[in-house]
mmCIF file of C-alpha atoms and ligand atoms in Angstrom:
data_model
loop_
_atom_site.group_PDB
_atom_site.id
_atom_site.type_symbol
_atom_site.label_atom_id
_atom_site.label_comp_id
_atom_site.label_asym_id
_atom_site.label_seq_id
_atom_site.Cartn_x
_atom_site.Cartn_y
_atom_site.Cartn_z
ATOM 1 C CA MET P 16 114.195 118.072 107.246
ATOM 2 C CA CYS P 17 112.983 115.662 104.429
ATOM 3 C CA ALA P 18 113.373 115.481 100.838
ATOM 4 C CA HIS P 19 110.798 116.623 98.874
ATOM 5 C CA GLY P 20 108.403 113.617 97.747
ATOM 6 C CA GLU P 21 107.749 112.059 94.453
ATOM 7 C CA ARG P 22 104.423 110.364 93.427
ATOM 8 C CA TYR P 23 104.767 107.445 91.581
ATOM 9 C CA GLY P 24 102.304 107.088 88.689
ATOM 10 C CA PRO P 25 100.069 103.673 88.201
ATOM 11 C CA ALA P 26 101.341 100.462 90.159
ATOM 12 C CA GLY P 27 101.494 97.974 87.927
ATOM 13 C CA ALA P 28 98.796 94.713 88.016
ATOM 14 C CA VAL P 29 99.344 91.963 90.244
ATOM 15 C CA GLY P 30 102.142 89.744 88.891
ATOM 16 C CA ARG P 31 104.358 93.081 88.083
ATOM 17 C CA SER P 32 106.007 94.403 89.714
ATOM 18 C CA PRO P 33 105.222 98.033 92.161
ATOM 19 C CA PRO P 34 107.039 100.560 91.009
ATOM 20 C CA ALA P 35 110.138 101.458 93.537
ATOM 21 C CA THR P 36 109.539 104.110 96.311
ATOM 22 C CA LEU P 37 112.629 106.343 97.281
ATOM 23 C CA THR P 38 112.258 109.341 99.544
ATOM 24 C CA VAL P 39 110.262 110.749 102.589
ATOM 25 C CA VAL P 40 107.268 112.597 101.759
ATOM 26 C CA THR P 41 105.430 114.730 104.241
ATOM 27 C CA ALA P 42 101.408 114.274 104.886
ATOM 28 C CA GLU P 43 101.005 117.140 103.276
ATOM 29 C CA GLU P 44 103.359 116.256 100.127
ATOM 30 C CA THR P 45 101.015 113.657 99.170
ATOM 31 C CA THR P 46 98.072 113.676 96.702
ATOM 32 C CA ARG P 47 94.352 112.155 96.561
ATOM 33 C CA PRO P 48 92.417 113.617 93.754
ATOM 34 C CA GLY P 49 89.404 112.356 95.324
ATOM 35 C CA GLY P 50 87.020 109.582 93.881
ATOM 36 C CA GLN P 51 87.203 107.992 97.674
ATOM 37 C CA THR P 52 84.399 107.205 100.022
ATOM 38 C CA GLY P 53 86.154 106.780 102.827
ATOM 39 C CA LYS P 54 83.705 103.712 104.047
ATOM 40 C CA GLN P 55 86.194 101.437 105.716
ATOM 41 C CA THR P 56 84.832 98.046 103.538
ATOM 42 C CA ASP P 57 86.073 94.926 102.783
ATOM 43 C CA GLY P 58 85.302 93.655 99.004
ATOM 44 C CA ALA P 59 85.827 91.018 96.347
ATOM 45 C CA VAL P 60 88.734 92.295 93.960
ATOM 46 C CA GLY P 61 87.417 93.778 90.194
ATOM 47 C CA GLY P 62 88.668 94.854 87.605
ATOM 48 C CA ARG P 63 91.632 97.173 89.011
ATOM 49 C CA PRO P 64 94.265 96.817 91.465
ATOM 50 C CA ARG P 65 93.107 96.681 95.249
ATOM 51 C CA TYR P 66 94.804 98.429 97.644
ATOM 52 C CA ALA P 67 94.272 97.526 101.395
ATOM 53 C CA TYR P 68 95.060 99.989 103.657
ATOM 54 C CA LEU P 69 94.894 101.398 107.684
ATOM 55 C CA GLY P 70 92.932 104.158 107.169
ATOM 56 C CA PRO P 71 90.737 105.712 107.165
ATOM 57 C CA GLU P 72 91.464 108.927 104.562
ATOM 58 C CA GLY P 73 93.682 111.322 106.247
ATOM 59 C CA THR P 74 95.462 108.907 107.816
ATOM 60 C CA PHE P 75 100.095 108.381 107.528
ATOM 61 C CA THR P 76 99.442 105.436 106.246
ATOM 62 C CA GLU P 77 97.395 106.889 103.202
ATOM 63 C CA SER P 78 99.966 109.455 102.642
ATOM 64 C CA ALA P 79 102.434 106.164 101.888
ATOM 65 C CA LEU P 80 100.042 104.455 100.142
ATOM 66 C CA LEU P 81 99.386 107.502 97.796
ATOM 67 C CA GLN P 82 103.313 107.433 96.931
ATOM 68 C CA VAL P 83 102.664 104.043 95.293
ATOM 69 C CA THR P 84 98.974 104.538 94.132
ATOM 70 C CA GLY P 85 96.060 106.312 93.883
ATOM 71 C CA PRO P 86 92.282 106.263 93.050
ATOM 72 C CA GLU P 87 92.363 107.346 89.426
ATOM 73 C CA GLU P 88 93.977 103.883 88.887
ATOM 74 C CA SER P 89 93.379 101.391 91.796
ATOM 75 C CA ASP P 90 90.420 100.763 94.337
ATOM 76 C CA LEU P 91 91.404 102.074 97.669
ATOM 77 C CA VAL P 92 90.225 100.125 100.501
ATOM 78 C CA PRO P 93 90.265 101.838 103.783
ATOM 79 C CA CYS P 94 90.314 99.160 107.049
ATOM 80 C CA THR P 95 90.494 99.515 111.359
ATOM 81 C CA ASP P 96 93.699 98.240 111.499
ATOM 82 C CA VAL P 97 96.872 96.594 110.544
ATOM 83 C CA VAL P 98 95.551 92.625 110.857
ATOM 84 C CA THR P 99 92.313 93.280 108.593
ATOM 85 C CA ALA P 100 93.984 94.862 105.704
ATOM 86 C CA LEU P 101 96.990 91.897 105.774
ATOM 87 C CA GLU P 102 94.086 89.105 106.188
ATOM 88 C CA LEU P 103 91.977 91.046 102.554
ATOM 89 C CA VAL P 104 95.482 90.254 100.870
ATOM 90 C CA ARG P 105 95.822 86.493 102.167
ATOM 91 C CA GLY P 106 91.547 85.996 100.875
ATOM 92 C CA HIS P 107 92.861 87.324 97.526
ATOM 93 C CA GLU P 108 90.159 90.384 98.736
ATOM 94 C CA ALA P 109 92.596 93.053 98.014
ATOM 95 C CA ASP P 110 96.186 92.500 95.626
ATOM 96 C CA TYR P 111 98.079 94.884 98.001
ATOM 97 C CA ALA P 112 98.351 95.888 101.709
ATOM 98 C CA VAL P 113 100.012 99.424 102.370
ATOM 99 C CA VAL P 114 100.838 98.761 106.581
ATOM 100 C CA PRO P 115 103.582 100.633 109.128
ATOM 101 C CA ILE P 116 106.122 99.014 109.925
ATOM 102 C CA GLU P 117 108.869 101.041 112.014
ATOM 103 C CA ASN P 118 109.263 104.210 113.490
ATOM 104 C CA SER P 119 112.693 106.443 113.978
ATOM 105 C CA VAL P 120 111.244 107.071 117.192
ATOM 106 C CA GLU P 121 108.984 104.684 118.189
ATOM 107 C CA GLY P 122 110.819 101.430 116.834
ATOM 108 C CA GLY P 123 108.776 98.594 115.303
ATOM 109 C CA VAL P 124 105.157 98.045 114.499
ATOM 110 C CA ASN P 125 104.745 94.764 116.805
ATOM 111 C CA VAL P 126 101.840 93.837 114.836
ATOM 112 C CA THR P 127 103.217 94.339 111.697
ATOM 113 C CA LEU P 128 106.091 92.400 112.582
ATOM 114 C CA ASP P 129 104.395 89.615 114.026
ATOM 115 C CA GLU P 130 101.872 88.982 110.995
ATOM 116 C CA LEU P 131 104.299 89.226 108.408
ATOM 117 C CA SER P 132 106.519 86.861 110.027
ATOM 118 C CA SER P 133 103.585 84.215 111.247
ATOM 119 C CA ASP P 134 103.267 82.302 107.805
ATOM 120 C CA ASP P 135 104.755 82.160 104.283
ATOM 121 C CA SER P 136 101.019 83.792 102.816
ATOM 122 C CA LEU P 137 102.354 87.483 102.737
ATOM 123 C CA SER P 138 105.460 89.171 100.735
ATOM 124 C CA ILE P 139 106.883 92.554 100.931
ATOM 125 C CA VAL P 140 107.341 94.112 97.600
ATOM 126 C CA GLY P 141 108.043 97.933 98.328
ATOM 127 C CA GLU P 142 108.564 100.281 101.198
ATOM 128 C CA MET P 143 107.898 103.963 101.756
ATOM 129 C CA LEU P 144 108.937 106.908 104.167
ATOM 130 C CA VAL P 145 106.967 109.530 105.810
ATOM 131 C CA ALA P 146 108.094 112.464 107.454
ATOM 132 C CA VAL P 147 105.618 112.295 110.682
ATOM 133 C CA THR P 148 104.399 115.678 112.153
ATOM 134 C CA PHE P 149 101.330 116.182 114.198
ATOM 135 C CA VAL P 150 99.124 118.913 115.470
ATOM 136 C CA LEU P 151 97.041 119.285 118.289
ATOM 137 C CA CYS P 152 93.511 119.274 117.282
ATOM 138 C CA ALA P 153 89.810 120.384 118.228
ATOM 139 C CA ARG P 154 86.463 121.246 117.462
ATOM 140 C CA PRO P 155 86.424 124.923 115.919
ATOM 141 C CA GLY P 156 85.813 127.329 119.267
ATOM 142 C CA ALA P 157 88.060 125.108 121.466
ATOM 143 C CA ARG P 158 90.576 126.298 123.593
ATOM 144 C CA LEU P 159 93.754 124.682 124.444
ATOM 145 C CA ALA P 160 92.989 125.287 128.381
ATOM 146 C CA ASP P 161 89.480 122.890 127.359
ATOM 147 C CA VAL P 162 91.632 120.185 126.570
ATOM 148 C CA GLY P 163 91.133 117.316 129.053
ATOM 149 C CA ARG P 164 90.895 114.033 127.003
ATOM 150 C CA ILE P 165 93.632 113.380 123.881
ATOM 151 C CA SER P 166 92.991 110.594 121.255
ATOM 152 C CA THR P 167 95.443 109.311 119.019
ATOM 153 C CA HIS P 168 97.057 106.176 117.930
ATOM 154 C CA PRO P 169 99.522 104.896 120.152
ATOM 155 C CA HIS P 170 102.564 105.325 118.152
ATOM 156 C CA ALA P 171 101.344 108.849 117.854
ATOM 157 C CA TRP P 172 100.409 109.255 121.162
ATOM 158 C CA ALA P 173 104.449 107.879 122.411
ATOM 159 C CA GLN P 174 106.269 110.409 119.649
ATOM 160 C CA CYS P 175 104.371 113.775 121.268
ATOM 161 C CA ARG P 176 104.793 112.726 124.694
ATOM 162 C CA ILE P 177 107.039 115.020 126.364
ATOM 163 C CA TRP P 178 105.163 117.883 124.816
ATOM 164 C CA ILE P 179 102.308 116.546 126.141
ATOM 165 C CA THR P 180 103.166 116.418 129.491
ATOM 166 C CA SER P 181 105.144 119.580 129.125
ATOM 167 C CA HIS P 182 101.835 121.351 128.397
ATOM 168 C CA PHE P 183 99.395 119.388 130.121
ATOM 169 C CA ASP P 184 98.874 118.384 133.677
ATOM 170 C CA GLY P 185 96.950 115.123 133.973
ATOM 171 C CA VAL P 186 96.057 114.138 130.495
ATOM 172 C CA VAL P 187 94.071 111.299 129.750
ATOM 173 C CA HIS P 188 95.017 109.269 126.218
ATOM 174 C CA VAL P 189 92.140 107.804 124.793
ATOM 175 C CA PRO P 190 93.637 105.269 122.170
ATOM 176 C CA ALA P 191 92.197 104.912 118.248
ATOM 177 C CA THR P 192 92.909 102.621 115.527
ATOM 178 C CA SER P 193 94.655 105.924 114.074
ATOM 179 C CA THR P 194 95.753 109.015 114.391
ATOM 180 C CA ALA P 195 92.332 109.967 111.412
ATOM 181 C CA ALA P 196 90.107 107.373 112.988
ATOM 182 C CA ALA P 197 90.587 109.833 115.942
ATOM 183 C CA ALA P 198 90.267 112.974 113.845
ATOM 184 C CA ALA P 199 87.082 111.576 112.000
ATOM 185 C CA LEU P 200 85.748 110.571 115.823
ATOM 186 C CA LEU P 201 86.139 113.897 117.090
ATOM 187 C CA ALA P 202 84.379 115.463 114.031
ATOM 188 C CA SER P 203 81.488 113.660 113.550
ATOM 189 C CA ASP P 204 80.166 112.087 117.070
ATOM 190 C CA GLU P 205 78.304 114.256 119.930
ATOM 191 C CA ASP P 206 80.305 112.994 122.373
ATOM 192 C CA PRO P 207 83.430 110.635 121.683
ATOM 193 C CA GLY P 208 84.777 110.402 125.430
ATOM 194 C CA PHE P 209 87.662 113.166 124.227
ATOM 195 C CA ASP P 210 87.972 116.844 123.491
ATOM 196 C CA ALA P 211 91.138 116.763 121.195
ATOM 197 C CA VAL P 212 93.197 114.831 118.704
ATOM 198 C CA LEU P 213 96.613 114.384 117.643
ATOM 199 C CA CYS P 214 96.982 113.862 113.865
ATOM 200 C CA SER P 215 98.694 115.409 110.680
ATOM 201 C CA GLU P 216 97.735 118.799 109.949
ATOM 202 C CA LEU P 217 96.468 117.239 106.555
ATOM 203 C CA SER P 218 93.840 115.700 108.581
ATOM 204 C CA ALA P 219 92.594 118.244 110.802
ATOM 205 C CA ARG P 220 92.263 119.923 107.420
ATOM 206 C CA GLU P 221 90.043 117.502 106.519
ATOM 207 C CA TYR P 222 87.999 117.004 109.436
ATOM 208 C CA GLY P 223 87.128 120.354 109.538
ATOM 209 C CA LEU P 224 88.827 120.270 113.067
ATOM 210 C CA GLU P 225 91.132 123.386 114.057
ATOM 211 C CA VAL P 226 94.394 123.007 115.006
ATOM 212 C CA LEU P 227 95.049 124.588 118.678
ATOM 213 C CA ALA P 228 99.189 123.759 118.581
ATOM 214 C CA ARG P 229 101.317 122.806 115.728
ATOM 215 C CA ASP P 230 105.153 120.436 115.584
ATOM 216 C CA VAL P 231 103.982 119.067 118.738
ATOM 217 C CA ALA P 232 106.199 116.001 117.742
ATOM 218 C CA ASP P 233 109.140 115.536 120.735
ATOM 219 C CA ASN P 234 111.356 115.063 117.824
ATOM 220 C CA PRO P 235 110.751 117.190 114.335
ATOM 221 C CA ASN P 236 112.828 114.666 112.234
ATOM 222 C CA ALA P 237 110.180 111.390 112.884
ATOM 223 C CA VAL P 238 109.760 109.370 110.129
ATOM 224 C CA THR P 239 107.688 106.108 109.481
ATOM 225 C CA ARG P 240 108.582 103.213 107.140
ATOM 226 C CA PHE P 241 105.672 101.718 105.331
ATOM 227 C CA VAL P 242 105.724 98.570 103.727
ATOM 228 C CA LEU P 243 103.842 97.552 100.324
ATOM 229 C CA VAL P 244 102.680 93.585 100.847
ATOM 230 C CA SER P 245 101.428 91.242 98.586
ATOM 231 C CA ARG P 246 101.282 87.469 98.078
ATOM 232 C CA PRO P 247 104.384 85.604 97.570
ATOM 233 C CA GLY P 248 105.384 84.824 93.836
ATOM 234 C CA ASN P 249 105.389 89.078 93.035
ATOM 235 C CA THR P 250 109.599 89.753 94.147
ATOM 236 C CA PRO P 251 110.123 93.013 92.569
ATOM 237 C CA GLU P 252 113.683 92.632 90.044
ATOM 238 C CA PRO P 253 116.981 93.604 92.048
ATOM 239 C CA THR P 254 117.844 97.595 91.365
ATOM 240 C CA GLY P 255 121.393 97.351 93.559
ATOM 241 C CA ALA P 256 119.603 99.308 96.258
ATOM 242 C CA ASP P 257 117.589 97.194 97.448
ATOM 243 C CA LYS P 258 116.781 95.229 101.147
ATOM 244 C CA THR P 259 115.971 91.728 102.065
ATOM 245 C CA SER P 260 113.607 90.713 105.117
ATOM 246 C CA LEU P 261 113.939 88.355 106.630
ATOM 247 C CA MET P 262 112.535 85.988 110.488
ATOM 248 C CA VAL P 263 114.689 84.023 111.851
ATOM 249 C CA HIS P 264 114.566 81.274 115.025
ATOM 250 C CA LEU P 265 117.903 80.600 116.700
ATOM 251 C CA PRO P 266 118.197 76.572 118.279
ATOM 252 C CA ASP P 267 117.089 76.573 121.568
ATOM 253 C CA ASN P 268 119.489 77.050 124.367
ATOM 254 C CA GLU P 269 122.946 76.774 122.432
ATOM 255 C CA ALA P 270 125.691 78.935 123.223
ATOM 256 C CA GLY P 271 126.631 81.083 120.260
ATOM 257 C CA ALA P 272 123.595 80.533 118.259
ATOM 258 C CA LEU P 273 122.847 84.117 118.058
ATOM 259 C CA LEU P 274 126.699 84.576 117.068
ATOM 260 C CA ARG P 275 126.784 82.124 114.524
ATOM 261 C CA MET P 276 123.257 83.228 112.997
ATOM 262 C CA LEU P 277 125.294 86.848 112.273
ATOM 263 C CA GLU P 278 128.440 85.420 110.926
ATOM 264 C CA GLN P 279 126.415 84.189 107.897
ATOM 265 C CA PHE P 280 125.988 87.628 106.379
ATOM 266 C CA ALA P 281 128.900 89.046 108.172
ATOM 267 C CA THR P 282 130.724 86.105 106.210
ATOM 268 C CA ARG P 283 129.249 87.270 103.059
ATOM 269 C CA GLY P 284 129.674 90.843 103.493
ATOM 270 C CA VAL P 285 125.959 91.560 104.106
ATOM 271 C CA ASN P 286 125.020 94.256 106.332
ATOM 272 C CA LEU P 287 121.800 94.835 108.384
ATOM 273 C CA SER P 288 119.792 97.739 108.369
ATOM 274 C CA ARG P 289 117.595 96.542 111.233
ATOM 275 C CA ILE P 290 117.614 93.473 113.722
ATOM 276 C CA GLU P 291 115.320 92.995 116.826
ATOM 277 C CA SER P 292 113.585 90.357 118.958
ATOM 278 C CA ARG P 293 110.189 89.591 119.197
ATOM 279 C CA PRO P 294 108.966 86.930 121.564
ATOM 280 C CA ILE P 295 107.956 83.542 120.035
ATOM 281 C CA GLY P 296 105.275 83.716 122.449
ATOM 282 C CA ASP P 297 105.063 79.759 123.582
ATOM 283 C CA SER P 298 107.306 80.427 126.416
ATOM 284 C CA LEU P 299 109.598 82.954 128.349
ATOM 285 C CA GLY P 300 112.962 83.217 127.264
ATOM 286 C CA ARG P 301 112.066 82.294 123.046
ATOM 287 C CA TYR P 302 112.797 84.798 120.375
ATOM 288 C CA SER P 303 112.494 85.227 116.419
ATOM 289 C CA PHE P 304 115.011 87.707 115.169
ATOM 290 C CA SER P 305 113.240 90.138 112.300
ATOM 291 C CA ILE P 306 116.019 91.004 109.986
ATOM 292 C CA ASP P 307 116.102 93.445 107.317
ATOM 293 C CA ALA P 308 119.772 92.879 105.064
ATOM 294 C CA GLU P 309 120.659 94.759 102.410
ATOM 295 C CA GLY P 310 120.311 93.217 99.122
ATOM 296 C CA HIS P 311 118.157 91.060 96.838
ATOM 297 C CA VAL P 312 117.567 87.541 97.251
ATOM 298 C CA ALA P 313 118.813 86.952 93.148
ATOM 299 C CA GLU P 314 122.121 87.987 94.373
ATOM 300 C CA GLU P 315 125.128 85.811 95.414
ATOM 301 C CA ARG P 316 125.616 87.026 98.762
ATOM 302 C CA LEU P 317 122.920 87.542 100.006
ATOM 303 C CA GLN P 318 121.492 83.643 99.120
ATOM 304 C CA ALA P 319 125.071 82.557 100.152
ATOM 305 C CA ALA P 320 123.827 83.953 103.734
ATOM 306 C CA LEU P 321 120.422 82.129 103.045
ATOM 307 C CA VAL P 322 121.588 78.787 102.768
ATOM 308 C CA GLY P 323 124.191 79.193 105.563
ATOM 309 C CA LEU P 324 121.394 80.605 107.677
ATOM 310 C CA HIS P 325 119.100 77.549 106.876
ATOM 311 C CA ARG P 326 121.766 75.191 108.180
ATOM 312 C CA VAL P 327 122.347 76.658 111.400
ATOM 313 C CA CYS P 328 118.893 77.852 112.141
ATOM 314 C CA PRO P 329 115.545 75.613 112.516
ATOM 315 C CA THR P 330 113.482 78.194 110.858
ATOM 316 C CA VAL P 331 114.503 80.713 108.213
ATOM 317 C CA ARG P 332 111.356 82.961 106.627
ATOM 318 C CA PHE P 333 111.844 84.639 103.671
ATOM 319 C CA LEU P 334 109.940 87.895 103.541
ATOM 320 C CA GLY P 335 110.670 89.774 100.709
ATOM 321 C CA SER P 336 113.388 91.150 98.729
ATOM 322 C CA TYR P 337 111.908 95.038 97.222
ATOM 323 C CA PRO P 338 113.582 98.314 96.368
ATOM 324 C CA ARG P 339 115.293 100.606 99.153
ATOM 325 C CA ALA P 340 112.921 103.534 99.813
ATOM 326 C CA ASP P 341 116.051 106.215 99.509
ATOM 327 C CA GLY P 342 117.127 104.340 96.884
ATOM 328 C CA VAL P 343 120.593 103.848 98.880
ATOM 329 C CA PRO P 344 123.163 101.361 96.586
ATOM 330 C CA THR P 345 124.199 98.382 98.577
ATOM 331 C CA GLN P 346 127.918 99.363 99.213
ATOM 332 C CA LEU P 347 129.825 95.676 97.991
ATOM 333 C CA ARG P 348 132.818 94.489 99.813
ATOM 334 C CA PRO P 349 135.760 93.275 97.926
ATOM 335 C CA GLY P 350 135.362 89.348 97.187
ATOM 336 C CA THR P 351 131.836 89.297 97.798
ATOM 337 C CA SER P 352 130.104 90.378 94.163
ATOM 338 C CA ASP P 353 128.331 87.928 91.919
ATOM 339 C CA ALA P 354 131.158 87.972 89.681
ATOM 340 C CA ASP P 355 133.701 86.939 92.633
ATOM 341 C CA PHE P 356 131.293 84.165 93.381
ATOM 342 C CA ARG P 357 130.786 82.569 90.297
ATOM 343 C CA ALA P 358 134.484 83.243 89.797
ATOM 344 C CA ALA P 359 135.137 80.705 92.909
ATOM 345 C CA ARG P 360 132.585 78.553 91.752
ATOM 346 C CA GLN P 361 134.199 78.103 88.488
ATOM 347 C CA TRP P 362 137.987 77.393 90.076
ATOM 348 C CA LEU P 363 136.348 74.915 92.504
ATOM 349 C CA ALA P 364 134.720 72.991 89.688
ATOM 350 C CA ARG P 365 138.293 72.453 87.169
ATOM 351 C CA LEU P 366 139.695 71.903 90.493
ATOM 352 C CA LEU P 367 137.041 68.650 90.860
ATOM 353 C CA GLY P 368 137.440 68.072 86.674
ATOM 354 C CA ARG P 369 133.997 69.395 86.181
ATOM 355 C CA ASP P 370 132.233 71.048 83.672
ATOM 356 C CA ASP P 371 132.148 74.946 84.479
ATOM 357 C CA GLU P 372 129.194 75.506 87.014
ATOM 358 C CA SER P 373 128.640 79.133 86.871
HETATM 359 O O1 PRE H 18 97.565 106.267 112.470
HETATM 360 C C1 PRE H 18 98.102 106.887 111.447
HETATM 361 O O2 PRE H 18 97.822 107.697 110.770
HETATM 362 C C2 PRE H 18 99.041 105.195 110.885
HETATM 363 O O3 PRE H 18 99.284 105.610 109.343
HETATM 364 C C3 PRE H 18 99.604 104.637 112.142
HETATM 365 C C4 PRE H 18 101.042 105.077 112.423
HETATM 366 C C5 PRE H 18 101.514 104.226 113.372
HETATM 367 O O4 PRE H 18 101.125 103.185 113.291
HETATM 368 O O5 PRE H 18 102.772 104.098 113.556
HETATM 369 C C6 PRE H 18 101.901 105.877 111.041
HETATM 370 C C7 PRE H 18 102.765 106.995 111.744
HETATM 371 C C8 PRE H 18 102.858 107.213 112.961
HETATM 372 O O6 PRE H 18 104.096 107.164 113.273
HETATM 373 C C9 PRE H 18 101.774 107.261 113.738
HETATM 374 C C10 PRE H 18 100.616 106.445 113.430
#
């Protein structure tokens, strides 16, 4: 199901590109060599890079983070929610944040999509994939038959819905800020208000909980995609296997506006790997489009698409170009390479009797 994961060495300090990430890993394949307290803290930037993430220890987000860096070389700052993690980066209290953005079963993580596209203060510089598998766990000695209230992150609940409804009658979901937060609470609180948790097997082990059932996810191949976020100005170099994330508004009440927006990509041979609409929020019927395009902003065809978008869309926000986690190289359609664009410009310059403009 999932390729074996590679853990990467030290991430670059702010201003340098962080390392590219390549494969899908499981929570169990990531390692945390120790040294972290798991305390939910905000703090000032020290000498080492600081990474804020959706915590506490044991979340799938932490598994994604550990693909990029570890506690030996960086300060890892667990946060209770995505907004706080991103806010620490905005406020220069962290250099990077790792947050979930998309799940193969449940779709986009709206809070992340909305936060990243709300202003120009954040930029995506990397992506990581984590294979998500869940266990149902409880305090030692508990029995499956005793479970009446289950806590977990809403995304985790959604991914186990069929298994839950086929194994329990009228069980109640108690939402938690993360899968590991639910496990930590069950392990520590006398009466947390629930008796079982859906989380990773790693988390169950770390918080001393007993596994009541394994492989409870409805789709055994589920993958969650996470992004590494920084402040603008740290765009990684192109690798030939990159993605560019954008947020675009369409003109109001204009027939064919969506088609015209999509044409800007299609005519330059830019493939889209994700497009979804999000309500702008000020009235019904107004949407923004969150888009991942294949390619890097340093490449001609992506630049031409951006220029085209700028002409036909009232708002175009560049959210970052970064290496693809799966390392799949961008497929070039004939006539869309950088050399093709340059040759065309040179031809035009000659027609106009200008000096060579490459
Ligand atoms: O709760 C966690 O462990 C998380 O990292 C969050 C999250 C998510 O937001 O989707 C990440 C992966 C799983 O899909 C379930 C929950």
